mmCIF file of C-alpha atoms in Angstrom:
data_model
loop_
_atom_site.group_PDB
_atom_site.id
_atom_site.type_symbol
_atom_site.label_atom_id
_atom_site.label_comp_id
_atom_site.label_asym_id
_atom_site.label_seq_id
_atom_site.Cartn_x
_atom_site.Cartn_y
_atom_site.Cartn_z
ATOM 1 C CA UNK S 19 -0.301 0.009 0.093
ATOM 2 C CA UNK S 20 0.965 3.381 -0.620
ATOM 3 C CA UNK S 21 2.340 5.839 1.949
ATOM 4 C CA UNK S 22 0.612 8.944 2.603
ATOM 5 C CA UNK S 23 1.928 11.817 1.302
ATOM 6 C CA UNK S 24 1.954 14.929 3.702
ATOM 7 C CA UNK S 25 1.604 18.657 1.935
ATOM 8 C CA UNK S 26 2.536 20.797 4.790
ATOM 9 C CA UNK S 27 0.070 23.464 6.319
ATOM 10 C CA UNK S 28 -2.350 25.063 3.998
ATOM 11 C CA UNK S 29 -4.103 27.579 6.222
ATOM 12 C CA UNK S 30 -3.380 29.915 9.169
ATOM 13 C CA UNK S 31 -5.838 32.428 10.722
ATOM 14 C CA UNK S 32 -3.651 35.684 10.286
ATOM 15 C CA UNK S 33 -4.765 36.709 13.426
ATOM 16 C CA UNK S 34 -6.889 40.353 12.566
ATOM 17 C CA UNK S 35 -10.490 39.214 13.432
ATOM 18 C CA UNK S 36 -11.713 39.287 16.990
ATOM 19 C CA UNK S 37 -13.091 36.480 17.164
ATOM 20 C CA UNK S 38 -10.093 34.574 15.463
ATOM 21 C CA UNK S 39 -6.935 35.156 17.209
ATOM 22 C CA UNK S 40 -5.648 31.899 17.074
ATOM 23 C CA UNK S 41 -6.212 28.383 16.094
ATOM 24 C CA UNK S 42 -7.782 26.592 13.222
ATOM 25 C CA UNK S 43 -8.840 23.343 15.167
ATOM 26 C CA UNK S 44 -10.170 20.144 14.352
ATOM 27 C CA UNK S 45 -10.622 20.461 10.713
ATOM 28 C CA UNK S 46 -14.082 19.115 9.133
ATOM 29 C CA UNK S 47 -14.489 18.782 5.579
ATOM 30 C CA UNK S 48 -16.986 18.649 3.188
ATOM 31 C CA UNK S 49 -16.971 18.133 -0.630
ATOM 32 C CA UNK S 50 -18.782 20.933 -2.570
ATOM 33 C CA UNK S 51 -18.406 20.377 -6.303
ATOM 34 C CA UNK S 52 -14.839 21.617 -7.504
ATOM 35 C CA UNK S 53 -14.215 22.516 -4.348
ATOM 36 C CA UNK S 54 -13.480 21.328 -0.332
ATOM 37 C CA UNK S 55 -14.678 23.342 2.256
ATOM 38 C CA UNK S 56 -13.069 23.112 5.547
ATOM 39 C CA UNK S 57 -14.868 23.903 8.696
ATOM 40 C CA UNK S 58 -12.229 24.485 11.670
ATOM 41 C CA UNK S 59 -12.653 26.030 15.309
ATOM 42 C CA UNK S 60 -11.130 29.676 15.788
ATOM 43 C CA UNK S 61 -9.908 31.052 19.325
ATOM 44 C CA UNK S 62 -10.482 34.709 20.441
ATOM 45 C CA UNK S 63 -8.303 36.271 23.400
ATOM 46 C CA UNK S 64 -9.983 34.684 25.745
ATOM 47 C CA UNK S 65 -9.448 30.646 24.295
ATOM 48 C CA UNK S 66 -13.673 30.531 23.225
ATOM 49 C CA UNK S 67 -14.218 28.681 20.189
ATOM 50 C CA UNK S 68 -16.141 29.364 16.830
ATOM 51 C CA UNK S 69 -16.503 27.877 13.928
ATOM 52 C CA UNK S 70 -15.973 29.595 10.498
ATOM 53 C CA UNK S 71 -14.461 27.476 7.160
ATOM 54 C CA UNK S 72 -12.265 28.446 4.569
ATOM 55 C CA UNK S 73 -12.232 26.623 0.927
ATOM 56 C CA UNK S 74 -9.727 24.724 -1.158
ATOM 57 C CA UNK S 75 -8.924 23.260 -5.100
ATOM 58 C CA UNK S 76 -10.381 19.827 -4.688
ATOM 59 C CA UNK S 77 -7.566 19.643 -7.624
ATOM 60 C CA UNK S 78 -5.171 20.757 -5.587
ATOM 61 C CA UNK S 79 -5.893 21.560 -2.182
ATOM 62 C CA UNK S 80 -3.137 22.845 -0.796
ATOM 63 C CA UNK S 81 -4.795 25.889 -2.968
ATOM 64 C CA UNK S 82 -6.725 27.764 -0.808
ATOM 65 C CA UNK S 83 -9.682 29.887 -2.936
ATOM 66 C CA UNK S 84 -11.850 31.711 -0.337
ATOM 67 C CA UNK S 85 -11.515 32.507 3.464
ATOM 68 C CA UNK S 86 -14.766 32.906 5.211
ATOM 69 C CA UNK S 87 -14.665 35.946 7.749
ATOM 70 C CA UNK S 88 -17.648 35.527 9.960
ATOM 71 C CA UNK S 89 -18.006 32.609 12.215
ATOM 72 C CA UNK S 90 -20.806 30.287 11.287
ATOM 73 C CA UNK S 91 -21.786 29.188 14.619
ATOM 74 C CA UNK S 92 -20.911 30.889 17.578
ATOM 75 C CA UNK S 93 -20.881 31.018 21.326
ATOM 76 C CA UNK S 94 -23.740 29.137 22.744
ATOM 77 C CA UNK S 95 -26.242 31.427 25.548
ATOM 78 C CA UNK S 96 -24.771 31.662 28.741
ATOM 79 C CA UNK S 97 -25.397 28.701 30.983
ATOM 80 C CA UNK S 98 -26.024 26.483 28.296
ATOM 81 C CA UNK S 99 -23.430 23.616 27.236
ATOM 82 C CA UNK S 100 -21.327 25.443 24.692
ATOM 83 C CA UNK S 101 -21.210 29.117 26.244
ATOM 84 C CA UNK S 102 -17.129 28.846 25.698
ATOM 85 C CA UNK S 103 -17.029 27.551 22.907
ATOM 86 C CA UNK S 104 -18.652 25.376 19.303
ATOM 87 C CA UNK S 105 -15.684 23.896 17.622
ATOM 88 C CA UNK S 106 -17.328 21.781 14.450
ATOM 89 C CA UNK S 107 -16.729 18.090 13.520
ATOM 90 C CA UNK S 108 -18.805 17.391 10.335
ATOM 91 C CA UNK S 109 -20.331 19.065 7.979
ATOM 92 C CA UNK S 110 -23.087 16.663 5.983
ATOM 93 C CA UNK S 111 -25.853 17.294 3.851
ATOM 94 C CA UNK S 112 -29.104 16.272 4.722
ATOM 95 C CA UNK S 113 -31.812 16.852 2.440
ATOM 96 C CA UNK S 114 -31.988 20.466 1.571
ATOM 97 C CA UNK S 115 -30.024 21.525 4.514
ATOM 98 C CA UNK S 116 -27.002 21.124 5.938
ATOM 99 C CA UNK S 117 -26.268 20.199 9.581
ATOM 100 C CA UNK S 118 -23.314 20.804 11.404
ATOM 101 C CA UNK S 119 -22.711 18.494 14.239
ATOM 102 C CA UNK S 120 -19.808 20.353 17.395
ATOM 103 C CA UNK S 121 -17.938 20.335 19.974
ATOM 104 C CA UNK S 122 -20.148 22.209 22.915
ATOM 105 C CA UNK S 123 -17.554 23.944 25.350
ATOM 106 C CA UNK S 124 -18.279 25.419 28.884
ATOM 107 C CA UNK S 125 -15.677 26.055 31.143
ATOM 108 C CA UNK S 126 -15.470 23.487 34.331
ATOM 109 C CA UNK S 127 -14.645 23.940 37.829
ATOM 110 C CA UNK S 128 -12.704 21.177 39.548
ATOM 111 C CA UNK S 129 -11.244 20.313 36.084
ATOM 112 C CA UNK S 130 -10.364 22.936 33.710
ATOM 113 C CA UNK S 131 -13.553 22.775 30.802
ATOM 114 C CA UNK S 132 -16.187 19.818 29.773
ATOM 115 C CA UNK S 133 -17.252 18.978 26.328
ATOM 116 C CA UNK S 134 -20.695 17.480 25.059
ATOM 117 C CA UNK S 135 -21.964 17.479 21.335
ATOM 118 C CA UNK S 136 -24.371 19.815 19.440
ATOM 119 C CA UNK S 137 -26.220 20.289 16.753
ATOM 120 C CA UNK S 138 -26.927 23.156 14.134
ATOM 121 C CA UNK S 139 -28.221 23.669 11.154
ATOM 122 C CA UNK S 140 -28.096 25.682 7.696
ATOM 123 C CA UNK S 141 -30.384 26.779 5.318
ATOM 124 C CA UNK S 142 -28.231 28.735 2.946
ATOM 125 C CA UNK S 143 -25.679 26.410 2.044
ATOM 126 C CA UNK S 144 -23.306 26.528 5.148
ATOM 127 C CA UNK S 145 -22.837 30.361 5.315
ATOM 128 C CA UNK S 146 -25.087 30.579 9.066
ATOM 129 C CA UNK S 147 -26.394 28.253 11.244
ATOM 130 C CA UNK S 148 -29.087 28.094 13.707
ATOM 131 C CA UNK S 149 -29.006 25.794 17.291
ATOM 132 C CA UNK S 150 -31.527 22.625 16.559
ATOM 133 C CA UNK S 151 -31.815 23.154 20.159
ATOM 134 C CA UNK S 152 -30.037 25.150 23.080
ATOM 135 C CA UNK S 153 -28.685 21.421 24.952
ATOM 136 C CA UNK S 154 -26.684 19.118 23.427
ATOM 137 C CA UNK S 155 -27.816 16.120 21.438
ATOM 138 C CA UNK S 156 -25.274 13.344 22.754
ATOM 139 C CA UNK S 157 -24.365 14.673 26.421
ATOM 140 C CA UNK S 158 -23.262 12.945 29.675
ATOM 141 C CA UNK S 159 -24.932 9.593 30.848
ATOM 142 C CA UNK S 160 -25.349 7.559 34.176
ATOM 143 C CA UNK S 161 -22.525 5.429 32.086
ATOM 144 C CA UNK S 162 -20.829 8.192 29.943
ATOM 145 C CA UNK S 163 -20.127 10.398 33.139
ATOM 146 C CA UNK S 164 -17.704 13.022 32.131
ATOM 147 C CA UNK S 165 -17.971 14.566 28.195
ATOM 148 C CA UNK S 166 -18.171 13.504 24.645
ATOM 149 C CA UNK S 167 -17.083 15.216 22.042
ATOM 150 C CA UNK S 168 -15.670 15.011 18.481
ATOM 151 C CA UNK S 169 -18.783 13.377 16.177
ATOM 152 C CA UNK S 170 -18.077 11.543 12.937
ATOM 153 C CA UNK S 171 -21.243 10.401 11.314
ATOM 154 C CA UNK S 172 -22.530 8.154 8.513
ATOM 155 C CA UNK S 173 -26.004 7.591 7.430
ATOM 156 C CA UNK S 174 -26.284 4.321 5.527
ATOM 157 C CA UNK S 175 -30.075 2.694 4.787
ATOM 158 C CA UNK S 176 -31.839 5.020 7.102
ATOM 159 C CA UNK S 177 -29.768 4.022 9.896
ATOM 160 C CA UNK S 178 -27.417 6.755 11.529
ATOM 161 C CA UNK S 179 -24.363 5.526 13.366
ATOM 162 C CA UNK S 180 -21.843 8.659 15.462
ATOM 163 C CA UNK S 181 -18.505 7.691 16.215
ATOM 164 C CA UNK S 182 -17.340 9.915 19.048
ATOM 165 C CA UNK S 183 -14.784 10.635 21.663
ATOM 166 C CA UNK S 184 -16.475 10.225 25.563
ATOM 167 C CA UNK S 185 -14.687 10.666 28.729
ATOM 168 C CA UNK S 186 -13.233 8.017 30.720
ATOM 169 C CA UNK S 187 -11.471 10.807 33.503
ATOM 170 C CA UNK S 188 -9.333 13.179 34.620
ATOM 171 C CA UNK S 189 -6.160 12.215 35.559
ATOM 172 C CA UNK S 190 -3.876 14.598 38.103
ATOM 173 C CA UNK S 191 -0.108 14.602 36.102
ATOM 174 C CA UNK S 192 1.817 17.520 37.726
ATOM 175 C CA UNK S 193 -0.877 19.322 39.863
ATOM 176 C CA UNK S 194 -2.944 19.491 36.884
ATOM 177 C CA UNK S 195 -6.439 17.810 35.437
ATOM 178 C CA UNK S 196 -5.443 16.183 32.424
ATOM 179 C CA UNK S 197 -8.906 14.293 30.400
ATOM 180 C CA UNK S 198 -9.068 11.020 29.175
ATOM 181 C CA UNK S 199 -11.074 9.858 26.245
ATOM 182 C CA UNK S 200 -11.904 6.425 24.049
ATOM 183 C CA UNK S 201 -13.960 6.449 21.086
ATOM 184 C CA UNK S 202 -18.039 4.586 21.361
ATOM 185 C CA UNK S 203 -21.228 4.604 19.342
ATOM 186 C CA UNK S 204 -24.221 6.243 19.107
ATOM 187 C CA UNK S 205 -27.327 5.079 16.937
ATOM 188 C CA UNK S 206 -30.662 7.049 15.361
ATOM 189 C CA UNK S 207 -33.261 6.983 13.651
ATOM 190 C CA UNK S 208 -33.271 10.159 12.549
ATOM 191 C CA UNK S 209 -29.803 12.398 14.007
ATOM 192 C CA UNK S 210 -31.688 14.002 16.528
ATOM 193 C CA UNK S 211 -32.729 11.417 19.610
ATOM 194 C CA UNK S 212 -29.313 9.234 20.038
ATOM 195 C CA UNK S 213 -29.125 5.966 21.606
ATOM 196 C CA UNK S 214 -25.644 5.753 23.453
ATOM 197 C CA UNK S 215 -24.437 2.038 23.434
ATOM 198 C CA UNK S 216 -21.397 2.985 25.790
ATOM 199 C CA UNK S 217 -20.076 0.674 23.721
ATOM 200 C CA UNK S 218 -15.949 1.466 23.655
ATOM 201 C CA UNK S 219 -14.641 1.320 19.729
ATOM 202 C CA UNK S 220 -11.018 1.617 19.809
ATOM 203 C CA UNK S 221 -8.741 -0.795 22.439
ATOM 204 C CA UNK S 222 -6.436 2.043 24.077
ATOM 205 C CA UNK S 223 -2.468 1.136 24.301
ATOM 206 C CA UNK S 224 -1.940 2.544 27.515
ATOM 207 C CA UNK S 225 -4.476 3.244 30.294
ATOM 208 C CA UNK S 226 -3.541 7.020 30.141
ATOM 209 C CA UNK S 227 -4.297 6.705 26.106
ATOM 210 C CA UNK S 228 -6.905 9.037 25.037
ATOM 211 C CA UNK S 229 -8.152 8.698 21.623
ATOM 212 C CA UNK S 230 -10.926 10.785 19.886
ATOM 213 C CA UNK S 231 -11.446 12.267 16.987
ATOM 214 C CA UNK S 232 -12.435 9.450 14.425
ATOM 215 C CA UNK S 233 -13.344 9.911 10.653
ATOM 216 C CA UNK S 234 -14.606 6.615 8.879
ATOM 217 C CA UNK S 235 -14.726 5.945 5.867
ATOM 218 C CA UNK S 236 -17.563 3.075 4.230
ATOM 219 C CA UNK S 237 -15.431 0.461 2.346
ATOM 220 C CA UNK S 238 -15.924 -2.508 0.422
ATOM 221 C CA UNK S 239 -15.566 -4.955 2.976
ATOM 222 C CA UNK S 240 -16.897 -3.002 6.016
ATOM 223 C CA UNK S 241 -14.782 0.499 7.435
ATOM 224 C CA UNK S 242 -12.040 2.052 7.875
ATOM 225 C CA UNK S 243 -11.403 4.916 10.601
ATOM 226 C CA UNK S 244 -8.228 7.490 11.227
ATOM 227 C CA UNK S 245 -8.276 8.818 14.705
ATOM 228 C CA UNK S 246 -6.166 11.084 17.389
ATOM 229 C CA UNK S 247 -4.612 9.319 20.193
ATOM 230 C CA UNK S 248 -1.746 10.444 22.757
ATOM 231 C CA UNK S 249 -1.181 9.764 26.457
ATOM 232 C CA UNK S 250 -1.772 11.920 29.131
ATOM 233 C CA UNK S 251 1.927 12.501 29.977
ATOM 234 C CA UNK S 252 3.694 15.108 28.009
ATOM 235 C CA UNK S 253 1.181 15.320 25.558
ATOM 236 C CA UNK S 254 1.325 19.602 24.672
ATOM 237 C CA UNK S 255 3.770 18.694 22.246
ATOM 238 C CA UNK S 256 6.152 16.426 24.249
ATOM 239 C CA UNK S 257 6.841 12.983 23.982
ATOM 240 C CA UNK S 258 3.204 11.821 24.497
ATOM 241 C CA UNK S 259 1.844 14.274 21.957
ATOM 242 C CA UNK S 260 -0.845 13.499 19.383
ATOM 243 C CA UNK S 261 -0.534 10.622 16.386
ATOM 244 C CA UNK S 262 -3.272 9.376 13.622
ATOM 245 C CA UNK S 263 -4.055 5.937 14.109
ATOM 246 C CA UNK S 264 -6.037 3.602 12.122
ATOM 247 C CA UNK S 265 -8.271 0.984 12.108
ATOM 248 C CA UNK S 266 -10.456 -1.371 10.953
ATOM 249 C CA UNK S 267 -14.000 -3.141 11.195
ATOM 250 C CA UNK S 268 -16.452 -5.330 9.232
ATOM 251 C CA UNK S 269 -19.717 -4.047 11.254
ATOM 252 C CA UNK S 270 -18.636 -0.926 12.249
ATOM 253 C CA UNK S 271 -19.134 -1.486 15.940
ATOM 254 C CA UNK S 272 -16.101 -4.119 16.794
ATOM 255 C CA UNK S 273 -12.745 -2.581 15.619
ATOM 256 C CA UNK S 274 -9.295 -3.524 14.945
ATOM 257 C CA UNK S 275 -6.709 -1.353 15.582
ATOM 258 C CA UNK S 276 -4.273 -1.409 12.659
ATOM 259 C CA UNK S 277 -0.005 -0.294 12.797
ATOM 260 C CA UNK S 278 -0.061 3.708 12.879
ATOM 261 C CA UNK S 279 -0.607 4.771 8.621
ATOM 262 C CA UNK S 280 2.757 5.309 6.808
ATOM 263 C CA UNK S 281 3.796 9.168 6.483
ATOM 264 C CA UNK S 282 1.811 10.661 8.915
ATOM 265 C CA UNK S 283 4.391 11.450 11.878
ATOM 266 C CA UNK S 284 5.495 14.362 13.167
ATOM 267 C CA UNK S 285 7.997 16.001 10.358
ATOM 268 C CA UNK S 286 10.507 17.472 13.208
ATOM 269 C CA UNK S 287 10.597 20.550 12.265
ATOM 270 C CA UNK S 288 8.244 23.385 10.949
ATOM 271 C CA UNK S 289 4.507 23.361 11.778
ATOM 272 C CA UNK S 290 3.557 19.596 12.920
ATOM 273 C CA UNK S 291 7.527 19.009 14.530
ATOM 274 C CA UNK S 292 5.743 17.277 17.271
ATOM 275 C CA UNK S 293 2.354 16.242 16.932
ATOM 276 C CA UNK S 294 -0.678 15.633 14.494
ATOM 277 C CA UNK S 295 -4.004 15.204 15.156
ATOM 278 C CA UNK S 296 -7.564 15.756 14.617
ATOM 279 C CA UNK S 297 -8.015 13.663 10.740
ATOM 280 C CA UNK S 298 -11.120 14.511 9.000
ATOM 281 C CA UNK S 299 -10.570 12.148 5.340
ATOM 282 C CA UNK S 300 -12.787 12.649 2.456
ATOM 283 C CA UNK S 301 -12.669 10.656 -0.938
ATOM 284 C CA UNK S 302 -11.785 12.604 -3.981
ATOM 285 C CA UNK S 303 -11.407 11.678 -8.067
ATOM 286 C CA UNK S 304 -9.320 8.330 -6.503
ATOM 287 C CA UNK S 305 -7.518 9.812 -3.629
ATOM 288 C CA UNK S 306 -8.052 10.107 -0.269
ATOM 289 C CA UNK S 307 -7.879 13.628 1.223
ATOM 290 C CA UNK S 308 -6.935 13.705 4.919
ATOM 291 C CA UNK S 309 -7.014 17.600 6.701
ATOM 292 C CA UNK S 310 -5.723 17.538 10.157
ATOM 293 C CA UNK S 311 -3.790 19.807 12.522
ATOM 294 C CA UNK S 312 -0.158 19.613 13.933
ATOM 295 C CA UNK S 313 1.712 21.446 16.955
ATOM 296 C CA UNK S 314 -0.523 23.526 19.484
ATOM 297 C CA UNK S 315 -4.031 21.740 18.772
ATOM 298 C CA UNK S 316 -4.449 23.868 15.499
ATOM 299 C CA UNK S 317 -2.591 26.959 16.761
ATOM 300 C CA UNK S 318 -0.636 26.265 13.957
ATOM 301 C CA UNK S 319 -3.299 25.937 11.090
ATOM 302 C CA UNK S 320 -4.455 23.259 9.191
ATOM 303 C CA UNK S 321 -2.579 20.774 7.059
ATOM 304 C CA UNK S 322 -3.252 18.384 4.611
ATOM 305 C CA UNK S 323 -2.075 14.736 3.499
ATOM 306 C CA UNK S 324 -3.481 12.549 0.305
ATOM 307 C CA UNK S 325 -3.022 8.846 -0.174
ATOM 308 C CA UNK S 326 -3.026 7.912 -4.080
ATOM 309 C CA UNK S 327 -4.857 4.519 -4.395
ATOM 310 C CA UNK S 328 -8.118 5.006 -2.810
#
């Protein structure tokens, strides 16, 4: 099998907008004709996130064609699950609407923050979104008591499946609480009401591992997933920092973890010297195109890699 080819960073916010001072976190790609639209989370000076997008050339994804200058989804109302951030995770067409599943952020008490999955819908082609509900669609449950995040959805024969990161606890490292999480599974009949199965999809390599941000494609004999994983020690661009993992499944429920994809390791220099994270994969014109982050959880922008054997 061919190796992934890294094309480098393709988009970095210039910091000139009040709502977008730093970061282009967790890119979420959607094919739109001859373009690929990439939604991302931008942070303001108070470290709160809003979602916006840029568009690049389908034939040459390193060529950015358009950068939107407004957030398409802002902060939630005070006291709601996304009052401190809304980070797009998957955009998809549902009928004549575009639906955006996103991670809602609210600042914590004893821990730095919590997250939950929200849904917003657009009737103008994804230029503006309105929340389907003020509250989350996938949240903490009796069996998942910490948080939920980073959803990825497929619709097959009218059945909806969501793979998402689910919090498994907080560990104290050097006097600071750090989150752990694991990719789990939910089902729905309409994309609005979800049944969380509390089923762990990706086995951990280490008790302190956190894995999240799945990107799932249907294959001829099942499914394949790319995801982010890290340790809880030294993960802020250190020795335990994020890597991109790979897994396969025949049914989308039970997954076999595979060796990390060749070609997607940090480069040791530049924008992704220590970290690769938050993959979003689309298939276009016979190749897989992955948008992802490098160092600093998106602080150094969005990069792109391609695999020619799709």
